[in-house]
Amino acid sequence: MAAQTEVGLLNKQQAIVELERLAKAMAQADIAYHRNDAPEISDAEYDALKKRNLEIETLFPTLKRTDSPSDKVGAPVSSGFSKVKHAVAMMSLGNAFTDDDVIEFDTRIRKFLGVADTQVLEYTAEPKIDGLSLSLRYEEGKLVQAATRGDGEVGENVTPNALTLRDIPATITGAPDVFEVRGEVYMSHADFAALNENQLAIDAKPFANPRNAAAGSLRQLDSEITKSRPLRFFAYALGEVSEHFSDTQAGIIQRLSSLGFSTNPLTQRCAAPSELMEHYSKIEQDRATLGYDIDGVVYKVNDLALQARLGFRTNTPRWAIAHKFPAELAQTIVEDIEIQVGRTGALSPVARLKPVTVGGVVVSNATLHNEDYIAGRDSFGKTIREGRDIRIGDWVTVYRAGDVIPKIKDVDVGRREDNSQPYVFPSICPECGSDAIREEGEAVARCTGGLICPAQAVEKLKHFVSKAAFDIDGLGAKQIEAFYLDGWVTAPADIFTLNERIGSGNIQQLKNFEGWGEKSAQKLFDAISTKQQISLNRLIFALGIRHVGESTAMTLARHYSSWSAFNDAMENARDHSGSDWETLNAIDGVGGVMAATLVDYFHEAKARAALLNLVRHLIITDVEAPTVEGSMVAGKIVVFTGTLEKVTRVEAKAKAESMGAKVSGSVSAKTDIVVAGPGAGSKRKKAEELGVKVLSEDEWLELIG
Ligand code: IVH
């Protein structure tokens, strides 16, 4: 080691250089020691570096680096919890906010199943606990794994922590060999208050609400801490089970209770939507006396065989819904109205509010949707808020519903200043100055600037790296904004050349950015390179094409399977005619507007160039229609026509898709099977002409077992 200047003699500039050198040396030593198991310097040398670093920081506190080695603990940083793939995905629930939503839920289910209004359809209603969900896996009666929900597919293994809860038995008798119980971990109001009092006493930060306290307490690396926190658990559902357990949801709850689990005493069977709503009102009335937080009532179809027929949408079951309680309200002032420009160029007005607390959260802005909403009209031209418009300076009532962005409920025109003026919606884009045009029949105005509009470009990039798209660790909205401003990333392809341009030798450039050190930079490049392999559905979603959401992207990916097939089809369909165009339009869930947007996107010169530039860097993996063991129809293109008598059309389609078939609306040479019920006409005829297999409904049902 070269002779060192004594710390006390360093000037500010030298101190900066020295802190950087030390951080680098220690990061390198950390990698050698922890990652490669091959130490490059002795422990004593390491300690000396650490001591010198700390001395300089003490002398120049303002120079302390954001990645300072003093902030790192000596032991290998725990990677946290191990990951657990859920045997059965942990879904979320759709929401109902009004009585009409509840009636619609019942109607939708009846339609799907083909159950007449005169027939009874039973539900269960139970409180929606405001905690965090947990899946407990028992094997031969022994708790072998407890996992948090995570993203629904993969959660965190918190088994030792779960075992500290009184409500979670370590062993059970009389359950199937493989038995997964799901429920909610929560903290009571009394325990929450006591915990926060204690937090204050020991100078620790109090928790914002019982749910945060429960989550923070369960996700402790040291299970002794979890043990000291009074967490509780309500069981309400099953995951994987190796044997038949019950015929009904009510039966599940009953048997769970007799196995020793805590179940919610307010769970009740209801025979009609009116009874659901009655029970809802009762629970709402009791809400304040329960002693724990709930945020609504969950309704589930009681019959499990019907649940199985109803199945799931992408993330939510068709057979359940959460009826949320109305949100808390608060009054505040609109200080300003700002316009945000989204990735598709939509101009979205946002109210900047004088900060106010609503339901324990400070709210400082609210969505204003669009020009009509501000003016007091809905998107059909009907008056809302009795026609009261929203102006800068107005007193408004705001509310939060669930975790969504706050909304404005009403305006107090009585408190309006005399000189107040109606808000004038801009006709040019505030970001790039291009015309903002509102097309006939459209609710939103859009910037016509396309990629020259920085807001659109940045929002497109943010979407590109978002969770359901490329999901690159360490590259979130904040980093994208910074990289865009610096000109490093202005198009998706730039992400994959970052390393080449500013990596390795030039890492200093990235380190000049606040918050980046060598380790985090390397981590970013690694994360980017792993995401060069991407599945077709994610890629399609990532492109951010208007109307193409996650589930449409999946439908398209399953239909075309490979990038080359998809790309070829989009090119061939460019004139909005021909067989590829017809096939695209026939895909269930793809309408004419969406088909046109898609094809035009692939044809538009700039978008196309950017796309080709991007795919050069990628390995795009094929998406197979879900292979279902023993399914005779996986990958087959199926058309339903005529009247179906055993199941409804919606159910037939959902079932076919769940077995890996692709359901199409029109017959072509590519069609594999036409299922023709009574009254089938031209489609049946066309199938016969083309030599496509035609099945009756019964034959079809037999085929899919
Ligand atoms: S049933 C397939 N029942 O709400 C759906 N969920 O918004 C299984 N939750 O992630 C969920 N109380 O954490 C169900 N009584 C209840 C619930 C409940 C709270 C939570 C659960 C879920 C979330 C969905």
XYZ file of C-alpha atoms and ligand atoms in Angstrom:
729
model
C 0.000 0.000 0.000
C 1.388 3.427 -0.944
C 2.152 5.940 1.791
C -1.057 7.653 2.837
C -1.749 11.259 3.682
C -2.840 11.553 7.273
C -6.594 12.039 7.445
C -6.272 15.321 9.316
C -4.199 16.803 6.496
C -6.602 16.031 3.659
C -8.346 18.914 1.936
C -11.910 18.566 0.661
C -10.953 17.616 -2.876
C -8.497 15.002 -1.677
C -11.097 13.657 0.728
C -13.559 13.119 -2.136
C -10.969 11.202 -4.128
C -9.918 9.194 -1.103
C -13.493 8.238 -0.138
C -14.061 7.013 -3.634
C -10.872 4.964 -3.620
C -11.793 3.394 -0.287
C -15.326 2.567 -1.371
C -13.983 0.909 -4.486
C -11.312 -1.058 -2.648
C -13.796 -2.314 -0.082
C -16.423 -3.187 -2.673
C -13.811 -5.214 -4.521
C -12.780 -6.905 -1.279
C -16.437 -7.661 -0.523
C -16.936 -9.356 -3.864
C -13.753 -11.375 -3.480
C -14.751 -12.450 0.004
C -18.478 -12.966 -0.180
C -19.231 -13.752 -3.767
C -16.061 -15.515 -4.884
C -15.062 -16.958 -1.526
C -11.503 -15.863 -2.370
C -10.328 -13.017 -0.110
C -7.808 -10.690 -1.701
C -6.803 -8.769 1.439
C -6.470 -9.757 5.092
C -9.136 -8.983 7.663
C -6.770 -6.514 9.308
C -6.194 -4.670 6.046
C -9.942 -4.573 5.502
C -10.524 -3.154 8.965
C -7.879 -0.497 8.343
C -9.675 0.616 5.185
C -12.926 0.745 7.067
C -11.426 2.774 9.897
C -9.832 5.283 7.554
C -13.085 5.658 5.650
C -14.961 6.357 8.853
C -12.375 8.897 10.006
C -12.667 10.845 6.772
C -16.440 10.753 6.984
C -16.354 12.046 10.528
C -14.176 14.931 9.462
C -16.190 15.684 6.305
C -19.730 14.541 7.084
C -21.171 16.188 3.975
C -18.929 14.127 1.725
C -20.272 10.809 2.908
C -21.139 8.774 -0.159
C -24.587 7.339 -0.716
C -22.908 3.963 -1.160
C -20.663 4.452 1.854
C -19.020 1.236 3.085
C -19.740 2.345 6.674
C -23.396 1.703 6.045
C -22.767 -1.904 5.185
C -22.610 -4.580 7.823
C -19.569 -6.784 7.912
C -21.428 -10.046 7.598
C -22.626 -11.043 4.164
C -25.737 -9.049 3.448
C -28.622 -11.422 3.801
C -30.408 -11.877 0.536
C -33.602 -11.860 2.580
C -36.042 -14.698 2.312
C -35.819 -17.611 -0.045
C -38.377 -17.706 -2.803
C -41.298 -20.100 -2.969
C -43.241 -20.913 -6.117
C -46.900 -21.339 -5.173
C -48.315 -24.689 -6.269
C -51.589 -22.876 -6.953
C -51.269 -19.153 -7.770
C -52.463 -16.715 -5.100
C -54.998 -14.572 -6.888
C -56.398 -11.185 -6.028
C -60.067 -10.213 -6.098
C -62.115 -8.019 -8.370
C -63.904 -5.129 -6.642
C -67.501 -4.054 -6.313
C -68.250 -0.570 -4.992
C -71.995 -0.269 -5.422
C -75.091 -2.450 -5.075
C -75.336 -2.424 -8.857
C -71.858 -3.902 -9.075
C -73.001 -6.741 -6.802
C -76.093 -7.442 -8.885
C -73.957 -7.391 -12.002
C -71.579 -9.901 -10.384
C -74.494 -12.279 -9.800
C -75.843 -11.706 -13.314
C -72.449 -12.361 -14.894
C -72.119 -15.641 -13.033
C -75.635 -16.774 -13.928
C -74.971 -15.958 -17.560
C -71.685 -17.832 -17.564
C -73.198 -20.909 -15.969
C -76.557 -20.621 -17.670
C -78.419 -20.532 -14.325
C -81.909 -19.036 -14.619
C -82.999 -16.114 -12.418
C -85.609 -18.351 -10.849
C -82.966 -20.814 -9.605
C -81.213 -20.233 -6.273
C -77.485 -19.558 -6.491
C -75.841 -19.596 -3.084
C -72.931 -17.439 -1.947
C -70.897 -16.944 1.193
C -70.157 -13.477 2.566
C -67.281 -12.839 4.940
C -65.266 -9.797 6.042
C -62.306 -8.788 3.904
C -59.490 -8.608 6.421
C -57.037 -5.762 5.854
C -53.796 -7.632 6.413
C -51.472 -9.679 4.241
C -52.202 -13.077 2.829
C -50.228 -16.143 3.744
C -50.218 -19.675 2.366
C -49.533 -22.513 4.807
C -48.501 -25.866 3.434
C -48.982 -28.968 5.573
C -47.588 -32.316 4.563
C -48.767 -35.306 6.547
C -50.143 -32.972 9.145
C -46.943 -31.001 9.657
C -46.455 -27.365 8.693
C -43.614 -27.506 6.178
C -43.861 -24.111 4.537
C -45.404 -20.699 5.010
C -45.191 -18.294 2.100
C -46.294 -14.719 1.525
C -48.264 -13.883 -1.593
C -45.401 -12.071 -3.377
C -46.451 -11.465 -6.957
C -49.034 -14.246 -6.730
C -46.782 -16.777 -8.469
C -43.703 -16.595 -6.269
C -43.706 -15.537 -2.626
C -41.252 -15.420 0.254
C -40.588 -18.294 2.582
C -41.397 -17.113 6.111
C -41.922 -20.516 7.764
C -40.027 -19.930 11.049
C -41.896 -16.653 11.494
C -45.311 -18.156 10.803
C -44.664 -20.832 13.390
C -44.523 -18.135 16.070
C -48.207 -17.228 15.563
C -50.637 -18.680 18.061
C -53.342 -19.012 15.411
C -51.108 -21.157 13.183
C -50.883 -24.766 14.359
C -47.552 -26.512 13.748
C -49.332 -29.833 13.339
C -52.873 -30.800 12.461
C -54.667 -34.131 12.379
C -57.356 -35.271 10.008
C -56.330 -33.191 6.985
C -55.320 -34.462 3.514
C -51.631 -35.399 3.136
C -50.893 -32.327 1.083
C -52.922 -29.463 2.440
C -52.495 -25.754 1.788
C -54.465 -23.307 3.898
C -54.684 -19.664 2.918
C -55.682 -16.747 5.020
C -54.836 -13.316 6.312
C -52.245 -12.283 8.867
C -53.387 -9.184 10.742
C -52.898 -7.195 13.942
C -55.701 -6.094 16.255
C -56.230 -2.410 17.061
C -55.276 -2.926 20.697
C -52.071 -4.775 19.843
C -51.235 -2.185 17.234
C -51.612 0.667 19.726
C -49.442 -1.131 22.292
C -46.781 -1.927 19.685
C -46.587 1.694 18.559
C -46.348 2.900 22.134
C -43.441 0.574 22.597
C -41.848 1.714 19.331
C -41.948 5.297 20.593
C -40.521 4.268 23.953
C -37.509 2.670 22.282
C -37.125 5.572 19.832
C -38.170 3.471 16.868
C -40.453 4.647 14.098
C -44.133 3.907 14.761
C -46.100 2.008 12.090
C -48.590 3.900 9.932
C -51.416 1.395 10.339
C -52.115 -2.163 11.576
C -51.592 -3.651 8.113
C -48.098 -2.162 7.782
C -47.329 -3.306 11.312
C -48.474 -6.849 10.492
C -46.481 -6.964 7.252
C -43.381 -5.500 8.877
C -43.637 -7.923 11.762
C -44.089 -11.032 9.641
C -41.283 -10.149 7.250
C -38.530 -10.101 9.854
C -35.309 -11.965 9.182
C -35.147 -12.764 12.885
C -38.176 -14.839 13.882
C -37.659 -13.840 17.530
C -38.829 -10.371 16.556
C -41.907 -11.807 14.860
C -42.583 -13.822 17.974
C -42.624 -10.669 20.084
C -45.301 -9.129 17.831
C -48.880 -10.199 18.499
C -49.907 -11.346 15.020
C -53.101 -13.229 14.268
C -54.386 -15.297 11.394
C -57.815 -15.945 9.883
C -58.044 -18.929 7.503
C -60.448 -18.517 4.556
C -59.351 -20.560 1.557
C -57.356 -23.525 0.254
C -54.420 -23.873 -2.105
C -53.195 -27.278 -3.230
C -54.959 -30.223 -1.554
C -54.335 -33.885 -2.300
C -57.881 -35.098 -1.574
C -61.430 -33.906 -1.664
C -61.965 -31.654 1.345
C -65.430 -30.176 1.022
C -68.228 -29.509 -1.456
C -68.773 -25.909 -0.458
C -66.970 -22.772 0.690
C -69.032 -22.807 3.889
C -67.936 -26.414 4.377
C -64.276 -25.420 3.954
C -64.613 -22.800 6.674
C -66.331 -25.250 9.000
C -63.724 -27.979 8.506
C -60.852 -25.490 8.820
C -62.285 -24.421 12.122
C -62.545 -27.989 13.398
C -58.915 -28.566 12.354
C -57.941 -25.818 14.776
C -57.737 -22.748 12.539
C -59.263 -19.415 13.424
C -62.030 -18.584 10.981
C -64.079 -15.427 10.861
C -67.320 -15.679 12.875
C -69.060 -13.233 10.535
C -68.970 -15.669 7.630
C -72.483 -16.378 6.388
C -74.321 -18.183 3.592
C -76.573 -15.968 1.462
C -79.098 -17.091 -1.106
C -79.366 -13.919 -3.199
C -77.651 -10.593 -3.889
C -80.171 -8.899 -1.585
C -78.996 -11.123 1.284
C -75.367 -10.379 0.424
C -76.052 -6.681 0.706
C -77.950 -7.138 3.933
C -75.010 -8.964 5.457
C -72.711 -6.296 4.062
C -74.679 -3.581 5.891
C -74.563 -5.553 9.103
C -70.792 -6.009 8.900
C -70.375 -2.351 7.987
C -72.347 -1.353 11.078
C -70.230 -3.607 13.304
C -67.010 -2.485 11.672
C -65.848 -0.166 14.441
C -66.425 -2.734 17.174
C -64.573 -5.652 15.566
C -61.203 -4.633 16.972
C -59.332 -5.164 13.677
C -59.328 -3.521 10.254
C -61.501 -4.780 7.454
C -61.994 -2.998 4.159
C -65.015 -4.732 2.710
C -66.918 -7.996 2.411
C -65.871 -10.891 0.175
C -68.578 -12.800 -1.682
C -67.828 -16.294 -2.998
C -69.955 -18.787 -4.920
C -70.643 -21.437 -2.275
C -70.674 -24.540 -4.482
C -67.069 -25.562 -5.240
C -68.069 -27.477 -8.363
C -69.527 -24.248 -9.731
C -66.382 -22.382 -8.661
C -64.350 -24.849 -10.696
C -66.550 -24.319 -13.752
C -66.314 -20.548 -13.393
C -62.518 -20.609 -13.139
C -60.269 -17.555 -13.371
C -59.547 -14.526 -15.465
C -55.874 -13.508 -15.681
C -55.528 -12.547 -12.023
C -58.913 -12.876 -10.399
C -61.484 -15.630 -9.908
C -64.830 -15.286 -11.673
C -66.531 -16.790 -8.628
C -65.588 -14.177 -6.007
C -65.610 -10.434 -5.555
C -64.684 -7.950 -2.833
C -67.453 -5.482 -2.002
C -65.475 -2.531 -0.676
C -66.625 -0.102 1.987
C -67.051 3.474 0.848
C -63.879 5.399 1.257
C -63.234 8.057 3.866
C -63.800 11.636 2.803
C -61.909 14.874 3.436
C -62.203 18.506 2.341
C -59.367 20.473 0.784
C -58.498 23.113 -1.826
C -57.472 22.615 -5.466
C -54.261 24.619 -5.645
C -53.597 23.944 -9.296
C -54.604 21.803 -12.233
C -51.728 20.237 -14.114
C -51.703 18.218 -17.305
C -49.720 14.991 -17.504
C -48.959 13.385 -20.842
C -49.055 9.601 -20.933
C -47.316 7.116 -23.194
C -50.115 7.110 -25.741
C -50.135 10.913 -25.727
C -53.311 11.199 -23.645
C -53.522 14.482 -21.741
C -54.556 13.655 -18.173
C -55.490 16.496 -15.859
C -54.413 16.158 -12.231
C -55.586 18.332 -9.347
C -52.769 19.489 -7.067
C -54.350 19.656 -3.637
C -53.485 21.324 -0.409
C -52.278 18.187 1.448
C -54.953 16.554 3.599
C -55.100 13.249 5.481
C -57.647 10.734 4.200
C -57.843 7.373 5.927
C -54.399 7.739 7.448
C -52.675 8.722 4.207
C -51.646 12.206 3.154
C -53.224 13.060 -0.168
C -51.842 15.876 -2.298
C -53.239 15.159 -5.738
C -56.288 13.636 -7.354
C -57.106 12.463 -10.834
C -59.462 14.642 -12.870
C -59.808 12.111 -15.736
C -60.488 14.441 -18.678
C -61.903 17.715 -19.930
C -65.548 16.648 -19.519
C -65.038 15.449 -15.987
C -63.678 18.852 -14.984
C -66.616 20.540 -16.684
C -69.168 18.363 -14.820
C -70.085 15.831 -17.523
C -69.411 12.115 -17.895
C -68.108 10.560 -21.100
C -71.653 10.224 -22.469
C -72.385 13.908 -21.994
C -74.594 13.356 -18.923
C -74.144 15.771 -16.053
C -72.192 14.656 -12.989
C -72.019 16.518 -9.651
C -75.248 18.156 -10.869
C -73.152 19.904 -13.469
C -70.774 21.596 -10.996
C -67.381 22.174 -12.635
C -64.009 22.071 -10.894
C -61.833 25.175 -10.792
C -58.471 26.146 -9.417
C -59.127 27.543 -5.925
C -62.233 25.405 -5.317
C -62.985 23.549 -2.081
C -63.500 19.893 -2.943
C -64.342 16.632 -1.155
C -61.775 13.921 -1.868
C -61.810 10.173 -1.184
C -59.628 7.153 -1.650
C -61.073 3.832 -2.762
C -58.694 0.972 -1.994
C -55.166 1.714 -3.052
C -56.161 3.708 -6.088
C -55.292 7.322 -6.772
C -57.513 9.718 -4.816
C -60.598 11.052 -6.517
C -62.758 14.130 -6.197
C -66.294 13.453 -5.058
C -67.770 16.911 -5.141
C -67.195 20.650 -5.244
C -68.443 23.169 -2.710
C -69.477 26.011 -5.014
C -70.722 27.965 -1.984
C -67.120 28.550 -0.987
C -66.016 29.659 -4.459
C -64.394 33.098 -4.847
C -66.340 35.655 -6.924
C -63.542 36.118 -9.426
C -63.044 32.377 -10.012
C -62.845 31.307 -13.664
C -63.779 27.998 -15.315
C -60.752 25.868 -16.192
C -59.768 26.034 -19.857
C -58.434 22.731 -21.120
C -55.265 23.198 -23.213
C -55.337 22.601 -26.957
C -51.584 22.163 -27.202
C -49.393 19.599 -25.448
C -47.735 21.237 -22.439
C -44.681 19.017 -22.902
C -43.809 19.491 -26.572
C -46.117 22.187 -27.898
C -47.686 19.958 -30.567
C -51.422 20.199 -31.143
C -53.516 18.216 -28.719
C -56.526 16.855 -30.543
C -59.678 15.362 -29.207
C -61.216 13.133 -31.810
C -64.924 12.830 -32.386
C -66.446 10.484 -29.830
C -63.263 10.327 -27.720
C -63.130 11.425 -24.088
C -59.453 12.327 -24.078
C -57.351 14.806 -25.977
C -54.095 13.420 -27.335
C -50.793 15.051 -28.159
C -50.002 14.589 -31.861
C -46.247 14.855 -31.289
C -45.567 11.107 -31.193
C -41.963 10.315 -30.324
C -40.839 13.933 -30.545
C -42.895 14.477 -27.395
C -40.513 13.788 -24.508
C -43.354 12.915 -22.147
C -44.638 10.200 -24.449
C -41.145 8.859 -25.042
C -40.360 8.691 -21.323
C -43.718 7.161 -20.434
C -43.280 4.559 -23.172
C -39.874 3.677 -21.742
C -41.278 3.460 -18.221
C -43.955 1.126 -19.485
C -41.312 -0.895 -21.306
C -39.420 -1.646 -18.084
C -42.523 -2.033 -15.907
C -43.302 -5.135 -13.907
C -45.493 -6.932 -16.415
C -43.150 -5.998 -19.266
C -39.341 -6.278 -19.103
C -39.234 -5.862 -15.320
C -35.543 -4.988 -15.092
C -34.246 -4.895 -11.512
C -32.724 -1.519 -10.717
C -34.243 0.172 -13.762
C -37.450 1.813 -12.634
C -39.288 5.004 -13.487
C -36.772 7.190 -11.650
C -33.732 5.788 -13.417
C -35.460 5.908 -16.801
C -36.182 9.599 -16.291
C -32.566 10.341 -15.393
C -31.165 8.286 -18.277
C -33.575 9.900 -20.704
C -32.617 13.418 -19.629
C -28.996 12.557 -20.120
C -29.674 11.134 -23.563
C -28.437 7.680 -22.614
C -31.717 5.912 -23.154
C -34.132 7.481 -25.612
C -35.494 4.283 -27.174
C -35.954 0.743 -25.816
C -32.998 -0.625 -27.795
C -30.686 1.816 -25.968
C -31.212 -0.126 -22.753
C -29.434 -3.103 -24.252
C -26.438 -1.115 -25.470
C -25.949 0.741 -22.182
C -23.238 -1.592 -20.995
C -21.345 -1.244 -24.263
C -21.566 2.527 -24.099
C -21.124 3.324 -20.438
C -20.296 0.004 -18.819
C -17.013 -1.576 -17.734
C -14.318 0.932 -18.666
C -16.689 3.864 -18.541
C -18.508 2.937 -15.394
C -17.363 6.217 -13.893
C -19.977 7.954 -16.030
C -22.753 6.042 -14.382
C -21.216 6.484 -10.971
C -21.399 10.227 -11.414
C -25.134 9.817 -11.176
C -26.488 10.154 -7.718
C -27.199 6.799 -6.170
C -24.985 4.686 -8.415
C -21.917 2.831 -7.222
C -19.839 0.199 -8.909
C -21.824 -2.638 -7.405
C -25.208 -1.247 -8.303
C -24.004 -0.433 -11.815
C -22.736 -3.957 -12.331
C -25.971 -5.305 -10.921
C -27.933 -3.219 -13.393
C -25.938 -4.470 -16.361
C -26.406 -8.034 -15.153
C -30.142 -7.504 -14.724
C -30.408 -6.031 -18.224
C -28.527 -8.885 -19.765
C -30.745 -11.531 -18.143
C -33.790 -9.775 -19.576
C -32.482 -10.005 -23.123
C -34.310 -13.281 -23.112
C -37.994 -12.431 -22.997
C -41.226 -14.252 -23.662
C -43.316 -13.180 -26.636
C -46.282 -12.061 -24.513
C -44.125 -9.783 -22.372
C -42.494 -8.285 -25.434
C -45.851 -7.554 -27.073
C -47.122 -5.946 -23.880
C -43.891 -3.968 -23.432
C -44.301 -2.272 -26.816
C -47.089 -0.234 -25.273
C -49.384 -0.401 -28.274
C -52.684 1.304 -27.592
C -55.492 -1.078 -26.577
C -53.010 -3.947 -26.063
C -52.928 -4.783 -22.360
C -51.411 -7.723 -20.561
C -54.159 -10.175 -21.295
C -54.468 -9.247 -24.981
C -50.697 -9.598 -25.289
C -51.022 -13.097 -23.861
C -53.885 -13.954 -26.216
C -51.825 -12.795 -29.193
C -48.697 -14.605 -28.019
C -50.613 -17.827 -27.535
C -52.170 -17.501 -30.926
C -48.995 -16.821 -32.888
C -46.593 -18.662 -30.556
C -43.392 -17.251 -32.085
C -42.111 -13.781 -32.792
C -41.497 -14.554 -36.446
C -45.039 -15.822 -36.976
C -46.467 -12.770 -35.227
C -44.250 -10.313 -37.059
C -44.947 -11.924 -40.456
C -48.681 -11.871 -39.850
C -48.654 -8.195 -38.858
C -46.668 -7.335 -41.989
C -48.904 -9.371 -44.275
C -51.971 -7.706 -42.811
C -50.679 -4.220 -43.489
C -53.387 -3.337 -46.020
C -56.126 -4.365 -43.595
C -57.039 -7.213 -45.909
C -56.060 -10.764 -46.755
C -56.091 -13.944 -44.722
C -53.695 -12.773 -41.982
C -55.865 -9.726 -41.425
C -58.965 -11.880 -41.182
C -57.284 -14.314 -38.834
C -56.220 -11.466 -36.562
C -59.745 -10.071 -36.477
C -61.148 -13.493 -35.713
C -59.080 -13.997 -32.576
C -61.426 -13.894 -29.634
C -60.789 -10.723 -27.687
C -59.304 -8.806 -30.636
C -61.731 -6.276 -32.055
C -61.495 -4.318 -35.273
C -60.094 -1.203 -33.609
C -57.396 -3.162 -31.846
C -56.486 -5.093 -34.987
C -56.061 -1.843 -36.896
C -53.953 -0.233 -34.156
C -51.708 -3.286 -34.026
C -51.141 -3.602 -37.736
C -50.612 0.139 -38.145
C -48.056 0.100 -35.361
C -46.057 -2.527 -37.211
C -46.296 -0.518 -40.393
C -45.493 2.983 -39.117
C -41.925 3.739 -40.234
C -40.444 5.126 -37.009
C -42.070 2.599 -34.719
C -41.015 -0.196 -37.061
C -37.381 0.978 -37.149
C -37.290 1.184 -33.355
C -38.837 -2.259 -33.102
C -36.378 -3.919 -35.488
C -33.533 -2.208 -33.696
C -34.821 -3.603 -30.414
C -35.418 -7.209 -31.410
C -31.820 -7.503 -32.664
C -30.807 -7.517 -28.999
C -33.364 -10.035 -27.822
C -33.913 -13.733 -27.656
C -37.688 -13.999 -27.834
C -39.022 -17.211 -26.404
C -42.111 -18.847 -27.864
C -45.333 -18.959 -25.922
C -47.176 -22.212 -26.115
C -50.841 -22.393 -25.388
C -50.939 -23.826 -21.853
C -50.237 -27.516 -22.166
C -52.824 -29.342 -20.215
C -51.945 -32.908 -19.447
C -54.092 -35.245 -21.446
C -55.750 -32.370 -23.323
C -56.749 -33.431 -26.825
C -57.298 -29.871 -27.933
C -54.112 -28.063 -26.848
C -52.921 -25.767 -29.623
C -55.995 -26.475 -31.761
C -57.992 -23.639 -33.323
C -61.646 -24.081 -32.411
C -64.763 -22.255 -33.628
C -68.108 -22.469 -31.841
C -71.217 -21.887 -33.909
C -74.953 -22.383 -33.551
C -76.699 -22.816 -30.210
C -74.916 -24.671 -27.434
C -77.284 -26.547 -25.142
C -75.144 -27.901 -22.291
C -73.009 -24.888 -21.453
C -73.117 -21.233 -22.376
C -70.901 -19.846 -25.119
C -68.752 -17.952 -22.587
C -68.186 -21.064 -20.511
C -67.421 -23.168 -23.584
C -64.823 -20.637 -24.691
C -63.237 -20.286 -21.245
C -63.079 -24.053 -20.874
C -61.546 -24.565 -24.315
C -58.918 -21.924 -23.592
C -58.105 -23.390 -20.207
C -57.381 -26.646 -22.043
C -54.980 -24.924 -24.377
C -57.225 -24.424 -27.408
C -57.370 -21.184 -29.364
C -60.913 -20.000 -29.877
C -61.596 -18.162 -33.082
C -64.694 -16.399 -34.367
C -64.445 -17.416 -38.017
C -63.663 -20.535 -40.012
C -60.613 -20.719 -42.271
C -58.314 -23.410 -43.620
C -56.353 -23.097 -40.374
C -59.337 -24.034 -38.202
C -58.984 -27.468 -36.588
C -62.423 -28.038 -35.100
C -65.833 -26.469 -35.575
C -68.303 -27.206 -32.792
C -71.714 -26.802 -34.352
C -74.930 -26.691 -32.361
C -78.469 -26.501 -33.753
C -79.006 -23.604 -36.085
C -75.387 -23.488 -37.293
C -75.363 -22.047 -40.799
C -72.642 -20.552 -42.946
C -69.739 -21.436 -40.651
C -70.694 -25.071 -40.643
C -71.027 -25.018 -44.405
C -67.645 -23.373 -44.847
C -66.037 -25.935 -42.528
C -67.480 -28.761 -44.573
C -66.235 -27.182 -47.796
C -62.751 -26.782 -46.359
C -62.737 -30.281 -44.925
C -62.483 -29.014 -41.319
C -63.632 -31.437 -38.629
C -67.170 -30.620 -37.415
C -68.299 -31.875 -33.993
C -71.612 -31.757 -32.189
C -71.643 -30.284 -28.683
C -71.751 -33.774 -27.155
C -68.836 -34.963 -29.262
C -66.912 -31.898 -28.196
C -67.637 -32.487 -24.501
C -66.531 -36.064 -24.875
C -63.313 -34.971 -26.575
C -62.377 -32.625 -23.732
C -63.465 -35.136 -21.135
S -60.327 -14.968 -0.819
C -58.856 -16.360 -5.063
N -61.213 -14.015 1.434
O -57.863 -9.879 -0.223
C -59.086 -15.309 -4.045
N -59.356 -12.936 0.430
O -57.937 -8.537 -2.822
C -58.704 -15.741 -2.684
N -58.472 -11.065 1.723
O -55.058 -11.428 -1.608
C -58.877 -14.682 -1.707
N -59.878 -11.223 3.408
O -55.150 -11.212 0.909
C -60.313 -13.884 0.466
N -62.062 -13.322 3.453
C -61.179 -13.186 2.488
C -60.190 -12.187 2.514
C -59.297 -12.084 1.451
C -58.836 -10.570 2.919
C -57.372 -10.533 0.914
C -56.404 -11.559 0.390
C -56.360 -11.366 -1.099
C -56.917 -9.991 -1.242
C -57.560 -9.834 -2.594
